[in-house]
Amino acid sequence: MVTIFQVNPDGFIGAVTFLYRKNELQTYYVGIGWQQGGIPEIRSTLENSIAEIKLTEKGYFIYSYEILIPHSSLCQYWRTSPISDKCRELIQKYITGLSYVNCNMPVTNWDSSNVEDILMHCMFEEIYRICTGVIFRTKNRTVPW
């Protein structure tokens, strides 16, 4: 049995416990939020079986559920190994802020020979927002300068 704690910037705390029982690997999740006055309260709980689990050579612990949780990704993951300062700088500069749901770029190995694998119709709006700090809005169906 292993438990991973995740503390979000808004103070919400999640605890995911991985355990082997009933001849299968399962997770049990407890989400803790705060009442007015700083009193903790359990906001959500979930039990689910794991369909696939792996630890990659690059230091990612990736797993997927047998039954997809509403509003979740197909795969969940955590970084288990530290990354270099240069890699962290490049992630901050080029990837932070991109949606993994709307973009293939963060999850696809690509270069100039297969760039079409990452091009998706909604990428422009996200890249525009990251570069300009402004939510993309067209003016008479043209891109603002």
Coordinates of C-alpha atoms in Angstrom, one line a residue:
M1 CA 0.0 0.0 0.0
V2 CA 1.3 3.5 -1.0
T3 CA -0.3 6.9 -0.4
I4 CA 0.5 10.0 -2.5
F5 CA -0.6 13.4 -1.1
Q6 CA -1.2 16.3 -3.5
V7 CA -1.6 19.8 -2.2
N8 CA -3.2 22.2 -4.6
P9 CA -2.5 26.0 -4.8
D10 CA -6.1 26.6 -3.5
G11 CA -5.4 24.6 -0.3
F12 CA -7.4 21.5 -1.5
I13 CA -5.6 18.3 -0.4
G14 CA -5.9 15.0 -2.2
A15 CA -4.7 11.6 -0.9
V16 CA -4.5 8.7 -3.4
T17 CA -3.8 5.3 -1.8
F18 CA -2.8 2.4 -4.1
L19 CA -3.5 -1.0 -2.7
Y20 CA -3.8 -4.6 -3.8
R21 CA -7.0 -6.3 -2.6
K22 CA -9.5 -8.7 -4.0
N23 CA -6.9 -9.8 -6.5
E24 CA -6.7 -6.4 -8.2
L25 CA -4.8 -3.1 -7.9
Q26 CA -7.1 -0.3 -6.8
T27 CA -7.0 3.3 -5.7
Y28 CA -8.9 5.0 -2.9
Y29 CA -9.0 8.8 -3.1
V30 CA -9.9 11.2 -0.4
G31 CA -10.2 14.9 -1.2
I32 CA -10.1 17.4 1.7
G33 CA -11.2 21.0 1.5
W34 CA -11.8 23.7 4.1
Q35 CA -14.9 25.0 5.8
Q36 CA -15.1 28.7 6.8
G37 CA -12.8 29.2 9.8
G38 CA -10.2 26.7 8.6
I39 CA -12.0 23.5 9.6
P40 CA -11.1 20.6 7.3
E41 CA -13.8 18.5 5.7
I42 CA -13.9 15.5 3.4
R43 CA -15.3 16.8 0.1
S44 CA -15.0 13.7 -2.0
T45 CA -14.0 10.0 -1.9
L46 CA -13.6 7.5 -4.7
E47 CA -12.6 3.9 -5.1
N48 CA -11.6 2.6 -8.5
S49 CA -9.7 -0.3 -10.1
I50 CA -6.5 0.3 -12.1
A51 CA -6.5 -0.9 -15.7
E52 CA -2.9 -0.1 -16.4
I53 CA 0.1 1.1 -14.4
K54 CA 3.7 1.8 -15.4
L55 CA 6.9 3.5 -14.4
T56 CA 8.7 5.0 -17.4
E57 CA 12.4 5.2 -17.9
K58 CA 12.1 9.0 -17.9
G59 CA 10.7 9.0 -14.4
Y60 CA 6.9 9.2 -14.8
F61 CA 4.5 7.0 -12.8
I62 CA 1.5 6.6 -15.1
Y63 CA -1.8 4.8 -14.5
S64 CA -5.3 4.6 -15.9
Y65 CA -8.6 3.6 -14.3
E66 CA -10.8 0.8 -15.5
I67 CA -13.8 3.1 -15.2
L68 CA -13.1 6.7 -16.4
I69 CA -13.9 9.3 -13.7
P70 CA -16.1 12.1 -14.9
H71 CA -14.0 15.2 -15.8
S72 CA -10.7 13.4 -15.6
S73 CA -8.0 12.5 -18.1
L74 CA -7.6 9.0 -19.6
C75 CA -4.3 8.7 -17.7
Q76 CA -3.1 10.1 -14.4
Y77 CA 0.6 10.6 -13.7
W78 CA 3.2 11.9 -11.3
R79 CA 6.8 12.8 -11.8
T80 CA 9.0 10.5 -9.7
S81 CA 12.5 11.7 -10.7
P82 CA 13.8 15.3 -10.6
I83 CA 14.2 17.0 -13.9
S84 CA 17.2 19.3 -14.8
D85 CA 16.9 23.0 -14.4
K86 CA 17.2 23.4 -18.2
C87 CA 14.3 21.1 -18.8
R88 CA 12.2 22.8 -16.1
E89 CA 13.0 26.2 -17.8
L90 CA 11.9 24.9 -21.2
I91 CA 8.7 23.4 -19.7
Q92 CA 7.8 26.7 -18.1
K93 CA 8.5 28.6 -21.3
Y94 CA 6.9 26.4 -23.9
I95 CA 4.4 24.0 -22.2
T96 CA 3.0 25.4 -19.0
G97 CA -0.5 26.6 -19.7
L98 CA -1.2 24.2 -22.6
S99 CA -4.2 21.9 -22.1
Y100 CA -3.4 18.2 -22.3
V101 CA -7.0 17.7 -23.4
N102 CA -6.8 20.2 -26.3
C103 CA -3.2 19.8 -27.4
N104 CA -1.2 16.8 -28.4
M105 CA 2.1 18.7 -28.2
P106 CA 2.9 18.0 -24.5
V107 CA 2.3 14.2 -24.9
T108 CA 3.6 13.5 -28.4
N109 CA 7.2 13.0 -29.5
W110 CA 7.4 15.3 -32.5
D111 CA 9.8 17.2 -34.7
S112 CA 9.6 19.0 -38.1
S113 CA 8.9 15.7 -39.9
N114 CA 5.7 14.9 -38.0
V115 CA 4.5 18.2 -36.7
E116 CA 1.1 17.6 -38.2
D117 CA 0.6 15.0 -35.4
I118 CA 0.4 17.9 -32.9
L119 CA -1.5 20.5 -34.8
M120 CA -5.1 20.8 -33.5
H121 CA -7.7 23.4 -34.3
C122 CA -7.8 24.8 -30.7
M123 CA -4.0 25.1 -30.2
F124 CA -3.8 28.6 -31.6
E125 CA -6.1 30.1 -29.0
E126 CA -4.0 28.6 -26.1
I127 CA -0.7 29.6 -27.7
Y128 CA -2.0 33.1 -28.3
R129 CA -3.1 33.4 -24.6
I130 CA 0.3 32.2 -23.4
C131 CA 2.3 34.5 -25.6
T132 CA 0.2 37.7 -25.2
G133 CA -1.4 37.1 -21.8
V134 CA -4.8 38.0 -23.4
I135 CA -7.7 35.6 -24.2
F136 CA -8.0 35.3 -27.9
R137 CA -11.0 37.1 -29.4
T138 CA -11.4 37.7 -33.2
K139 CA -12.4 41.1 -34.6
N140 CA -14.5 40.7 -37.7
R141 CA -13.1 37.2 -38.2
T142 CA -9.5 38.5 -38.2
V143 CA -6.6 37.9 -35.8
P144 CA -5.9 41.0 -33.7
W145 CA -2.3 42.3 -33.8

